[in-house]
Amino acid sequence: MRSLLLTLGIAMLLSGCSTSKGQVPAPVAEKIPHVMTLHGVTRTDDYYWLRDDERKDPKVLAHLEAENRYTAAYFKPLKPLQDGLFKELTERLVADESSVPYQWHQHSYYSRYKEGGEYPLISRKGADGVEQVMLDVNERAQGHEFYGLGGASVSPDETMLAFGEDVLSRRVYHIYFKDLASGDMIVDVLENTEGRVVWANDNKHVFYIAKDLQTLLGYQVYRHELGTKQSSDVLVYEEQDDSFYISLGKTLDESQIVLFQESTMTSEVSVLDVSEPLGLFKPVLAREEGHEYSVSKLGDTYYILTNWQATNFRLMKVAIKDAADKSKWQEVVAHNPNARIEDELVLKDYLIIQTRENGLTRIKVMPFNGQKPFELSFDEPAYVMGLDVNAQQDSNKLRIFYSSLTTPEAVYEYSLVNPDRRDLLKQDQVLGGFDASQYRAERVFITARDGVKVPVSLVYRKDKFNKDGTNPLYQYGYGSYGYTVEPDFSSSVISLLDRGFVYAIAHVRGSEMLGRPWYDDGKLLNKQNTFNDFIDVTTALTAQGYGDKNKVVASGGSAGGLLMGAIANQAPDKYFAIAAHVPFVDVVTTMLDESIPLTTNEYDEWGNPNEKTYFDYMLSYSPYDNVTEQEYPHMLVTTGLHDSQVQYFEPAKWVAKLRDVKNQWYKSDDKVLLLNVDMEAGHGGKSGRYRQYQDTAQEYAFFLSLLGMAK
């Protein structure tokens, strides 16, 4: 690599710019103008050359390696701090952690870790109570820098295991099959898939989704017969609309294979009788633009969760034979403009509904036998609960999970016959002397600039907080795709709280924390609300004494990295330091390129910039396009060379542009700007139970050292 750098020295232009701890000069990327004109607007991208879809260009790799050396030099003096944090984070983990077993057919299934293992053992026990390790993921991962396990699926007769593997971190999986009686792998291998199969009842046919290797979209469903070559597999469905994702599942009674076809605003469900694997998928109801629905089956009836004439969704039921006729749908749970129905579970004698109202999840049980409905409730100010694994439809028990900012995740089992009975099956242990009574969580509402009240979840250590504006504040956010960042427990956050931080989750618009309208008000031509909310939360929290306005750090990843890029441009003075992980920052250029993974699926989220209205609006906030001559916060930017969601060149270009501005206009500026490129990982960062905490330790060391809290 040393000779390679010398050969390509002209590209690196290592000028007299600022150095990291006086050691390695910051790499300055060569400027090669790439001109793009659309809708009468000309943009010049000087760093477009950093895109290499093959990830083999020596010049590009040399630049990324130079960035990594610069970052490594910065962190070298911080190694004792970073190592100490990693030790602290991982020592809270129970070495032999295991999941709560659940009964399916004749076995009880679970996963567990062995001491020191990075990956789980996928296991089961029969009536004799003897454990069978179906898959030791540590053995499969051996020799791979990255390893991702796809879906693990057991055949209906429980004799075969199918599982997916990704060793490149591009979320493209090979599927393998294992004979559970002999322990031998069979010869069948399915390549370039989504990573999981759904079994037909004959135990010899499986269905899987194939990926387009350019866009990385799963768009074809194939049927495979065990013992045959993949080249002989039968294409049974191909999605023609590249704005749709597809996925496969089964009804709870295992009578139908379900094909889900979903875009941001429209969905369709198709089914296939599981006993007739050579048949065709048939839609429950043909897709209608703007209509989203899902289906649960009970006998000859479908329960349909739908947004038809119901922004926050309602639950309907209909005889299966009449499902395509909406006039025959009967309302079971009415639309509530103040509560979003998020999920439903249909058991033989009970209907369970999960809703979110005023930002808090609720679970309501509605017996079919006339028994009075009842609700499962908890009394903490900010928490999350949801339906856990409930694998049998003919059951009078219900499993849920529960967690809060101060309560490690617990799994409870309710007797639906006796709703006053609740059994705690398991609560995560936190080693290292964690005492929940030392911490306090709060839930506050902050009034944004347009008068809308934004929910915020807060947690801090009681003896280190006086609400006097002296605490460092760590603020996290996401705000896209309707995804809600839950106020659940994170053992890693303890390392911040014990050092006096207040930890805040800003539930900004673009999530569904306050229902579907909350999402709609933070996407497309309303996207700026997401950024305004986050900034206004920062302003209010510091004004109210929750944090020192000079010690605010912020973090977000992926679409949350877009949020970080936007606030860095729009309110740099509000933030002392920012961590942007795998950030989506080159919005306009990416959304104009349909060859980039996920682009076409996301027109309903961001807009299609081929239309001038969306082009202009996206251009107004795109972080890369709005880098300007101003002083930015300290920034740590991370990415993975093999990222399949946000391509590595977005953050690489962004850092190059930020550094150019810094070098040209702020030569006396001592603000830190780092890019860390994991040359082996993808969107999710490092794999492995322990190794993933290396990234957290790096971020925490970055913030703590800058704040003078390294000791």
XYZ file of C-alpha atoms in Angstrom:
711
model
C 0.000 0.000 0.000
C 2.933 2.378 0.700
C 4.143 2.178 -2.930
C 0.579 2.498 -4.139
C 0.216 5.747 -2.238
C 3.436 7.089 -3.713
C 2.249 6.223 -7.204
C -1.036 7.985 -6.607
C 0.379 10.868 -4.667
C -0.998 13.398 -7.119
C -4.489 12.362 -6.074
C -3.867 12.881 -2.409
C -2.526 16.447 -2.420
C -1.244 16.208 1.118
C -0.900 19.926 1.747
C -0.042 21.768 4.905
C -3.505 21.348 6.364
C -4.225 20.522 9.981
C -2.758 17.337 11.417
C -4.113 14.775 13.835
C -2.296 15.121 17.160
C 0.667 16.456 15.190
C 1.204 13.179 13.379
C -0.609 12.399 10.139
C -1.794 15.170 7.802
C -5.475 15.181 6.947
C -5.964 13.731 3.454
C -7.179 16.231 0.899
C -9.046 14.628 -1.972
C -8.291 15.746 -5.500
C -10.962 17.896 -7.125
C -12.193 16.563 -10.450
C -15.277 18.557 -11.492
C -18.299 16.483 -12.472
C -21.013 18.744 -13.831
C -24.706 17.840 -13.560
C -27.535 19.987 -14.916
C -31.242 19.404 -14.333
C -34.269 21.691 -14.149
C -32.056 24.625 -15.093
C -29.792 24.062 -12.067
C -26.107 23.197 -12.548
C -24.285 21.404 -9.762
C -20.578 20.641 -9.754
C -19.515 17.615 -7.750
C -15.737 17.743 -7.296
C -15.633 14.382 -5.542
C -17.869 12.278 -7.752
C -14.780 10.242 -8.670
C -14.847 8.631 -5.223
C -17.668 6.406 -6.399
C -16.454 2.962 -7.419
C -19.205 0.375 -7.613
C -16.658 -2.427 -7.895
C -14.733 -1.174 -4.860
C -11.446 -1.992 -6.568
C -10.185 1.341 -7.929
C -6.661 1.841 -6.473
C -7.042 5.605 -6.380
C -10.310 5.441 -4.447
C -9.050 2.803 -2.053
C -5.887 4.809 -1.449
C -7.948 7.807 -0.408
C -10.120 5.744 1.941
C -7.041 4.146 3.493
C -5.535 7.593 3.970
C -8.674 8.698 5.791
C -8.433 5.622 8.000
C -4.795 6.323 8.847
C -5.681 9.873 9.762
C -8.509 8.655 12.001
C -6.305 5.955 13.542
C -3.652 8.561 14.338
C -6.246 10.703 16.077
C -7.485 7.813 18.198
C -4.042 6.420 19.019
C -3.584 8.557 22.158
C -7.164 7.682 23.104
C -6.559 3.938 22.966
C -6.566 3.453 26.763
C -9.890 5.309 26.961
C -11.389 3.430 24.021
C -10.182 0.059 25.290
C -11.499 0.855 28.745
C -14.887 1.770 27.342
C -15.031 -1.408 25.277
C -14.225 -3.464 28.377
C -16.831 -1.558 30.357
C -19.510 -2.051 27.688
C -18.913 -5.748 27.147
C -18.523 -6.644 30.816
C -22.191 -5.765 31.321
C -23.160 -8.682 29.074
C -24.055 -12.086 30.495
C -21.608 -14.509 28.880
C -24.100 -17.343 28.394
C -27.154 -15.236 27.535
C -30.087 -17.172 26.082
C -33.503 -16.369 24.661
C -36.811 -17.539 26.126
C -37.688 -20.902 24.537
C -40.943 -21.159 22.602
C -42.843 -24.288 21.675
C -43.343 -25.131 17.984
C -44.560 -28.534 16.912
C -42.656 -31.138 18.955
C -39.722 -29.003 20.100
C -38.870 -25.995 22.194
C -36.694 -23.561 20.224
C -34.241 -20.954 21.491
C -30.826 -19.423 20.924
C -27.983 -19.050 23.380
C -24.396 -17.881 23.600
C -21.503 -19.833 24.967
C -18.949 -17.913 26.996
C -16.769 -15.765 24.749
C -18.820 -16.560 21.648
C -19.458 -13.767 19.182
C -22.388 -15.605 17.615
C -25.268 -17.682 18.981
C -26.044 -21.354 19.006
C -29.425 -22.033 17.384
C -30.853 -24.828 19.520
C -33.909 -26.850 20.463
C -35.073 -29.463 22.950
C -37.566 -32.264 22.542
C -39.777 -33.930 25.124
C -36.715 -35.627 26.627
C -35.185 -32.249 27.492
C -31.938 -33.007 25.651
C -30.455 -30.061 23.778
C -29.751 -30.307 20.073
C -27.551 -27.546 18.693
C -28.939 -27.173 15.204
C -26.388 -24.547 14.176
C -23.262 -23.231 15.850
C -22.975 -19.868 14.151
C -19.469 -19.385 15.572
C -18.276 -22.326 13.485
C -19.941 -20.972 10.343
C -18.407 -17.528 10.935
C -14.890 -18.825 11.495
C -12.421 -17.311 9.032
C -14.747 -14.481 7.979
C -14.106 -10.870 8.955
C -17.838 -10.294 8.644
C -20.640 -12.796 9.093
C -24.384 -12.198 8.894
C -26.905 -14.944 9.595
C -30.080 -14.723 7.554
C -33.318 -16.425 8.489
C -33.090 -19.879 10.075
C -36.158 -21.934 9.200
C -37.071 -25.496 10.207
C -39.150 -27.718 7.928
C -42.702 -28.589 9.082
C -41.642 -32.156 9.947
C -38.689 -30.679 11.892
C -36.081 -32.748 10.041
C -34.342 -30.010 8.005
C -32.877 -26.585 8.749
C -32.476 -23.875 6.106
C -30.378 -20.807 6.885
C -28.880 -17.846 5.045
C -25.328 -16.503 5.181
C -23.807 -13.183 4.143
C -20.031 -12.923 4.476
C -19.597 -9.639 2.583
C -22.114 -7.422 4.414
C -24.074 -6.572 1.277
C -27.203 -8.358 2.531
C -27.008 -10.839 -0.319
C -27.251 -14.342 1.094
C -26.463 -17.917 0.179
C -29.002 -20.346 1.620
C -27.800 -23.709 2.930
C -29.668 -26.790 4.134
C -28.823 -29.118 7.000
C -30.205 -32.556 7.801
C -31.005 -32.328 11.507
C -30.975 -36.081 12.031
C -27.504 -36.747 10.621
C -26.066 -33.277 11.142
C -24.842 -33.245 7.552
C -25.170 -30.397 5.087
C -26.951 -31.390 1.889
C -25.677 -30.285 -1.502
C -28.407 -27.725 -2.263
C -27.183 -24.107 -2.182
C -29.300 -21.127 -3.245
C -27.290 -18.051 -4.249
C -28.077 -14.321 -4.384
C -31.133 -14.397 -2.140
C -32.829 -12.378 0.613
C -31.597 -14.996 3.080
C -34.563 -17.068 4.178
C -36.999 -19.683 2.886
C -40.613 -20.571 3.566
C -41.365 -24.288 3.574
C -44.286 -25.992 1.881
C -46.028 -28.699 3.892
C -44.528 -31.466 1.749
C -41.117 -30.728 3.362
C -39.391 -30.802 -0.017
C -40.379 -27.501 -1.655
C -39.212 -24.113 -0.412
C -39.890 -20.586 -1.623
C -37.284 -17.832 -1.573
C -36.669 -14.318 -2.912
C -33.878 -13.630 -5.405
C -32.049 -10.317 -5.502
C -31.068 -8.037 -8.366
C -27.307 -7.748 -7.883
C -27.225 -4.186 -9.226
C -30.017 -2.599 -7.198
C -29.926 -5.241 -4.434
C -33.717 -5.347 -4.525
C -35.485 -8.630 -3.898
C -37.882 -8.846 -6.801
C -38.430 -12.491 -7.758
C -39.962 -15.413 -5.879
C -38.683 -18.862 -6.828
C -39.784 -22.346 -5.879
C -36.988 -24.812 -5.209
C -37.289 -28.573 -4.833
C -34.712 -30.153 -2.544
C -32.259 -32.324 -4.419
C -32.374 -30.275 -7.622
C -30.085 -27.560 -8.966
C -30.935 -23.914 -8.472
C -30.908 -23.464 -12.243
C -34.033 -25.660 -12.348
C -35.963 -23.506 -9.867
C -39.329 -22.177 -11.006
C -40.060 -18.446 -11.071
C -43.493 -18.060 -9.476
C -43.662 -14.274 -9.058
C -41.762 -11.240 -10.339
C -42.415 -7.733 -9.052
C -42.690 -5.333 -11.974
C -42.828 -2.121 -9.938
C -39.358 -1.299 -8.620
C -40.801 0.926 -5.907
C -42.034 -2.207 -4.094
C -40.315 -4.491 -1.621
C -41.429 -8.099 -1.339
C -41.208 -10.577 1.530
C -42.506 -14.039 2.391
C -44.146 -15.522 5.453
C -46.808 -17.930 6.685
C -50.139 -17.536 8.381
C -50.129 -18.442 12.061
C -52.142 -21.586 11.371
C -49.502 -22.550 8.756
C -52.128 -23.133 6.081
C -51.022 -20.404 3.661
C -47.750 -18.997 2.391
C -48.016 -15.216 2.290
C -46.337 -12.894 -0.192
C -46.183 -9.282 1.006
C -45.695 -6.566 -1.633
C -45.105 -3.150 -0.111
C -44.075 0.334 -1.132
C -44.011 3.357 1.139
C -47.681 4.138 0.545
C -49.242 1.026 -1.004
C -49.341 -2.665 -0.184
C -50.730 -5.926 -1.498
C -50.969 -9.402 0.002
C -51.010 -12.609 -2.039
C -51.424 -16.141 -0.703
C -50.727 -19.721 -1.727
C -52.175 -22.861 -0.147
C -49.248 -24.437 1.671
C -50.406 -27.940 0.657
C -50.369 -27.028 -3.027
C -46.812 -25.745 -3.613
C -47.115 -26.075 -7.400
C -49.954 -23.554 -7.452
C -49.884 -19.783 -7.940
C -50.018 -16.871 -5.516
C -53.374 -15.071 -5.631
C -53.998 -11.549 -4.278
C -56.282 -11.159 -1.290
C -57.135 -7.722 -2.660
C -55.460 -6.203 -5.714
C -53.224 -3.237 -4.936
C -54.778 0.201 -4.940
C -52.563 3.262 -4.831
C -52.414 4.627 -1.303
C -54.067 1.587 0.279
C -52.007 -0.281 2.864
C -53.217 -3.493 4.440
C -52.075 -6.721 6.080
C -53.895 -9.965 6.772
C -54.266 -12.434 9.648
C -56.160 -15.697 9.180
C -58.492 -17.541 11.554
C -60.332 -20.484 10.033
C -62.311 -19.229 7.047
C -61.950 -15.574 8.053
C -59.377 -12.886 7.327
C -58.743 -10.090 9.799
C -57.498 -7.139 7.755
C -55.548 -4.229 9.219
C -56.176 -1.411 6.753
C -55.819 2.334 6.252
C -58.895 2.365 3.999
C -60.790 5.447 5.201
C -58.616 5.322 8.330
C -55.354 7.274 8.532
C -54.314 5.512 11.755
C -55.701 2.175 10.488
C -58.660 0.092 11.594
C -59.293 -3.644 11.817
C -61.838 -5.356 9.584
C -62.905 -8.967 9.085
C -64.313 -10.797 6.092
C -64.937 -14.330 4.889
C -61.925 -15.460 2.872
C -64.047 -16.084 -0.213
C -65.260 -12.447 -0.123
C -61.946 -10.778 0.764
C -61.593 -8.979 -2.587
C -64.945 -7.210 -2.052
C -64.440 -4.351 0.409
C -68.194 -3.822 0.650
C -68.319 -7.074 2.639
C -65.642 -6.090 5.108
C -66.978 -5.714 8.666
C -65.417 -3.351 11.170
C -63.960 -4.963 14.285
C -61.859 -2.124 15.715
C -62.762 1.368 14.583
C -60.362 4.062 13.442
C -59.067 6.296 16.208
C -57.496 9.573 15.030
C -55.468 9.674 18.245
C -54.181 6.089 18.275
C -52.334 4.149 15.594
C -53.081 0.427 15.393
C -49.601 -1.060 14.990
C -50.138 -4.803 15.156
C -52.668 -7.531 15.754
C -52.537 -11.170 16.806
C -55.475 -13.471 16.138
C -55.595 -16.502 18.410
C -58.338 -19.134 18.408
C -60.302 -17.494 21.225
C -58.733 -14.050 21.504
C -57.992 -10.983 19.425
C -55.003 -8.943 20.600
C -54.520 -5.381 19.387
C -51.349 -3.311 19.823
C -51.791 0.444 19.539
C -49.745 3.556 20.170
C -51.491 6.509 21.749
C -49.776 9.750 22.692
C -46.497 7.981 22.011
C -47.041 5.039 24.392
C -47.748 1.471 23.306
C -50.790 -0.364 24.629
C -51.976 -3.939 24.227
C -55.685 -4.754 24.428
C -57.101 -8.284 24.645
C -60.559 -8.873 23.173
C -61.919 -12.379 23.928
C -64.259 -13.948 21.387
C -66.270 -15.690 24.106
C -67.915 -12.602 25.548
C -65.383 -12.165 28.334
C -64.780 -8.488 29.108
C -61.873 -6.951 27.128
C -58.879 -5.952 29.187
C -55.676 -3.968 28.687
C -52.108 -4.739 29.678
C -50.593 -1.708 31.356
C -47.361 -0.403 32.816
C -46.839 2.843 34.680
C -43.398 4.169 33.716
C -43.302 7.555 31.941
C -41.586 6.219 28.815
C -41.504 2.581 27.786
C -42.116 0.156 24.948
C -43.959 -3.129 24.872
C -44.976 -5.396 22.053
C -45.972 -8.875 20.983
C -43.229 -11.441 21.515
C -43.061 -14.891 19.886
C -46.554 -16.413 19.947
C -46.118 -19.431 17.714
C -49.377 -21.311 18.323
C -52.825 -20.071 17.332
C -54.624 -22.503 19.623
C -53.308 -20.952 22.815
C -54.748 -19.153 25.827
C -51.431 -17.586 26.729
C -49.843 -14.415 25.413
C -46.192 -13.411 25.457
C -45.108 -9.807 25.356
C -41.814 -7.983 25.796
C -41.412 -4.847 27.891
C -38.589 -2.371 28.355
C -37.988 1.209 29.391
C -35.038 3.562 29.595
C -34.342 2.262 33.117
C -35.731 -1.294 32.834
C -33.843 -4.029 30.952
C -36.021 -5.982 28.534
C -38.374 -8.483 30.121
C -40.561 -11.191 28.589
C -43.896 -11.786 30.294
C -46.478 -14.464 29.726
C -50.125 -13.662 30.469
C -52.833 -16.187 31.133
C -55.683 -14.898 28.984
C -58.143 -16.951 30.977
C -57.032 -15.183 34.143
C -55.864 -11.688 33.089
C -54.607 -10.904 36.600
C -51.929 -13.550 36.223
C -48.644 -12.443 34.685
C -45.487 -14.541 34.795
C -42.040 -13.055 34.271
C -40.276 -15.575 32.044
C -37.014 -13.686 31.760
C -35.476 -10.290 32.373
C -32.152 -9.347 30.857
C -29.389 -9.168 33.405
C -26.964 -6.261 33.430
C -23.665 -7.052 35.118
C -21.335 -4.549 36.730
C -23.498 -3.417 39.600
C -26.336 -1.812 37.652
C -29.072 -0.551 39.986
C -32.169 0.785 38.206
C -33.154 2.875 41.247
C -30.148 5.139 40.620
C -31.619 6.384 37.337
C -34.682 8.379 36.381
C -36.529 8.592 33.086
C -38.729 11.468 31.989
C -41.003 12.160 29.071
C -41.441 15.769 28.041
C -43.032 17.594 25.153
C -41.124 20.400 23.460
C -42.934 23.061 21.448
C -41.363 23.335 18.002
C -41.183 26.575 16.034
C -44.509 25.895 14.287
C -46.317 25.210 17.569
C -46.300 21.406 17.311
C -45.376 19.543 20.498
C -42.520 17.060 20.014
C -42.157 14.150 22.471
C -38.742 13.571 24.010
C -37.621 10.640 26.157
C -34.934 11.438 28.737
C -32.867 9.453 31.194
C -30.127 10.443 33.622
C -28.450 9.320 36.808
C -30.175 10.950 39.767
C -27.086 11.809 41.807
C -25.380 13.454 38.827
C -28.268 15.659 37.680
C -29.552 18.907 39.170
C -31.342 20.367 36.136
C -29.060 23.385 36.358
C -27.713 23.407 32.808
C -24.339 21.892 33.659
C -24.720 18.338 32.338
C -23.423 17.267 28.955
C -26.373 16.325 26.737
C -26.344 13.409 24.285
C -29.225 13.721 21.815
C -30.228 10.947 19.426
C -32.659 11.012 16.520
C -33.809 9.305 13.335
C -37.107 10.546 11.890
C -37.740 8.710 8.604
C -39.748 5.833 7.082
C -42.255 5.978 9.929
C -39.705 4.165 12.080
C -40.037 4.959 15.768
C -36.962 4.938 17.983
C -38.316 3.317 21.117
C -37.499 4.496 24.639
C -36.109 1.088 25.558
C -33.162 0.022 27.654
C -29.605 0.155 26.376
C -26.842 -1.111 28.620
C -24.267 0.915 26.677
C -25.973 4.193 27.605
C -25.108 3.541 31.254
C -21.522 4.497 30.418
C -22.761 7.967 29.509
C -25.188 8.343 32.402
C -22.577 7.324 34.958
C -20.359 10.107 33.634
C -23.071 12.702 34.097
C -24.682 12.790 30.665
C -28.365 13.342 30.097
C -29.456 11.019 27.289
C -32.322 12.241 25.117
C -34.241 10.651 22.253
C -35.969 13.293 20.141
C -39.037 11.629 18.610
C -39.110 13.998 15.672
C -41.627 14.038 12.854
C -40.981 11.372 10.257
C -41.463 8.600 12.826
C -44.851 7.263 13.894
C -44.443 8.085 17.564
C -47.685 10.086 17.441
C -49.419 8.071 14.738
C -49.427 8.056 10.975
C -49.906 11.844 10.606
C -46.645 12.293 12.541
C -44.895 10.332 9.800
C -46.650 12.124 6.951
C -45.617 15.465 8.450
C -41.924 14.514 8.256
C -41.477 13.206 4.711
C -41.596 14.417 1.100
C -42.271 18.173 1.058
C -42.501 18.212 4.863
C -39.015 16.816 5.496
C -37.661 20.058 6.947
C -39.918 19.491 9.966
C -37.667 16.593 10.982
C -34.625 18.855 11.170
C -36.471 21.747 12.792
C -37.860 19.454 15.489
C -34.446 18.103 16.402
C -32.874 21.564 16.582
C -35.807 22.984 18.570
C -35.574 20.099 21.042
C -31.900 20.925 21.601
C -32.685 24.591 22.165
C -35.469 23.842 24.633
C -33.658 21.146 26.607
C -30.669 23.386 27.230
C -32.929 26.340 28.057
C -34.802 24.184 30.573
C -31.601 23.098 32.304
C -31.375 19.533 31.019
C -28.019 20.192 29.401
C -25.184 22.669 28.970
C -25.665 24.482 25.649
C -21.902 24.263 25.116
C -21.781 20.510 25.734
C -24.399 19.101 23.393
C -23.394 16.086 21.314
C -25.667 14.469 18.747
C -25.728 11.104 17.031
C -27.698 9.400 14.276
C -27.236 6.776 11.597
C -28.428 6.118 8.051
C -31.462 8.385 7.597
C -30.538 9.615 11.068
C -27.177 10.470 9.501
C -29.079 12.674 7.063
C -30.538 14.353 10.131
C -27.034 14.873 11.494
C -25.863 16.359 8.204
C -28.817 18.724 8.076
C -28.380 20.030 11.622
C -24.643 20.456 11.032
C -25.442 22.756 8.127
C -28.460 24.506 9.605
C -27.506 24.945 13.257
C -23.802 24.186 13.733
C -23.574 26.485 16.748
C -26.033 24.309 18.684
C -23.777 21.255 18.713
C -20.345 20.749 20.194
C -19.786 17.439 18.393
C -21.690 15.144 16.056
C -21.388 11.461 15.172
C -22.931 10.590 11.798
C -22.985 6.864 11.118
C -23.459 5.514 7.565
C -25.123 8.840 6.730
C -27.436 9.380 3.765
C -26.135 12.818 2.809
C -26.010 13.070 -0.993
C -29.773 13.040 -1.354
C -30.333 14.558 -4.783
C -27.621 12.722 -6.709
C -28.504 9.395 -5.143
C -32.217 9.754 -5.774
C -31.513 10.583 -9.411
C -29.598 7.334 -9.930
C -31.880 4.311 -10.256
C -28.893 1.950 -10.381
C -28.107 2.652 -6.730
C -29.740 0.200 -4.311
C -33.046 1.325 -2.820
C -33.444 4.511 -4.898
C -36.706 3.719 -6.663
C -38.247 2.240 -3.510
C -37.887 5.571 -1.790
C -39.536 8.054 -4.125
C -42.551 8.070 -1.789
C -40.278 8.894 1.138
C -38.131 11.690 -0.270
C -39.753 12.485 -3.620
C -38.601 11.943 -7.185
C -36.084 14.654 -8.089
C -36.861 14.164 -11.771
C -39.864 16.318 -10.872
C -38.796 19.933 -10.339
C -40.856 20.492 -7.195
C -39.114 17.646 -5.393
C -35.731 18.446 -6.905
C -35.839 21.987 -5.561
C -37.036 20.908 -2.138
C -34.518 18.090 -1.737
C -31.749 20.383 -2.910
C -32.697 22.832 -0.160
C -31.723 20.399 2.614
C -29.380 17.787 1.078
C -26.346 17.914 3.426
C -23.757 17.410 0.695
C -25.221 20.130 -1.509
C -25.458 22.601 1.363
C -21.972 22.482 2.831
C -21.098 26.134 3.271
C -18.386 28.444 4.559
C -19.029 28.230 8.275
C -17.541 26.677 11.372
C -18.828 23.142 11.867
C -18.931 21.066 15.061
C -16.398 18.353 15.758
C -17.500 15.462 13.576
C -16.949 11.714 13.455
C -18.323 10.121 10.291
C -18.381 6.348 9.827
C -19.209 4.100 6.899
C -18.655 0.593 5.579
C -17.049 -0.079 2.228
C -19.676 -2.736 1.445
C -22.697 -0.812 2.693
C -25.751 -1.911 0.712
C -28.100 0.779 2.029
C -26.047 3.980 1.946
C -23.103 3.624 -0.377
C -19.705 4.421 1.172
C -19.012 7.226 -1.317
C -21.734 9.469 0.130
C -20.005 10.026 3.494
C -16.577 9.928 1.795
C -17.531 12.756 -0.551
C -19.201 14.690 2.247
C -16.102 14.598 4.451
C -13.899 15.606 1.513
C -16.101 18.625 0.869
C -16.293 19.570 4.540
C -12.533 19.322 4.854
C -12.040 21.489 1.766
C -14.218 24.211 3.292
C -12.391 23.915 6.583
C -8.960 24.144 4.959
C -9.862 27.061 2.720
C -11.760 29.235 5.137
C -10.898 28.209 8.661
C -7.205 27.460 8.804
C -7.140 28.346 12.491
C -10.151 26.154 13.187
C -9.211 23.327 15.540
C -12.417 21.389 15.013
C -11.893 17.672 14.445
C -13.241 16.027 11.283
C -12.763 12.267 10.962
C -13.887 9.598 8.528
C -13.665 5.964 9.581
C -14.246 3.443 6.769
C -14.707 -0.151 7.862
C -13.197 -1.930 4.867
C -14.939 -5.205 5.758
C -18.382 -4.154 6.995
C -21.605 -2.830 5.550
C -24.597 -0.856 6.781
C -24.876 -2.524 10.173
C -21.240 -2.094 11.129
C -19.178 -4.858 12.671
C -20.720 -8.270 13.168
C -20.490 -10.241 16.366
C -21.966 -9.842 19.824
C -18.860 -8.217 21.312
C -17.187 -6.688 18.269
C -20.154 -4.419 17.596
C -19.299 -2.531 20.783
C -16.004 -1.417 19.272
C -17.943 1.143 17.250
C -19.801 2.371 20.335
C -16.564 2.635 22.298
C -15.022 4.670 19.491
C -17.916 7.128 19.400
C -17.977 7.524 23.177
C -14.205 8.026 23.304
C -14.533 10.706 20.616
C -17.132 12.653 22.591
C -15.593 12.176 26.037
C -12.090 13.209 24.991
C -13.312 16.368 23.288
C -15.376 17.281 26.349
C -12.364 16.807 28.610
C -13.976 13.792 30.275
C -11.420 11.190 29.257
C -10.574 10.154 32.791
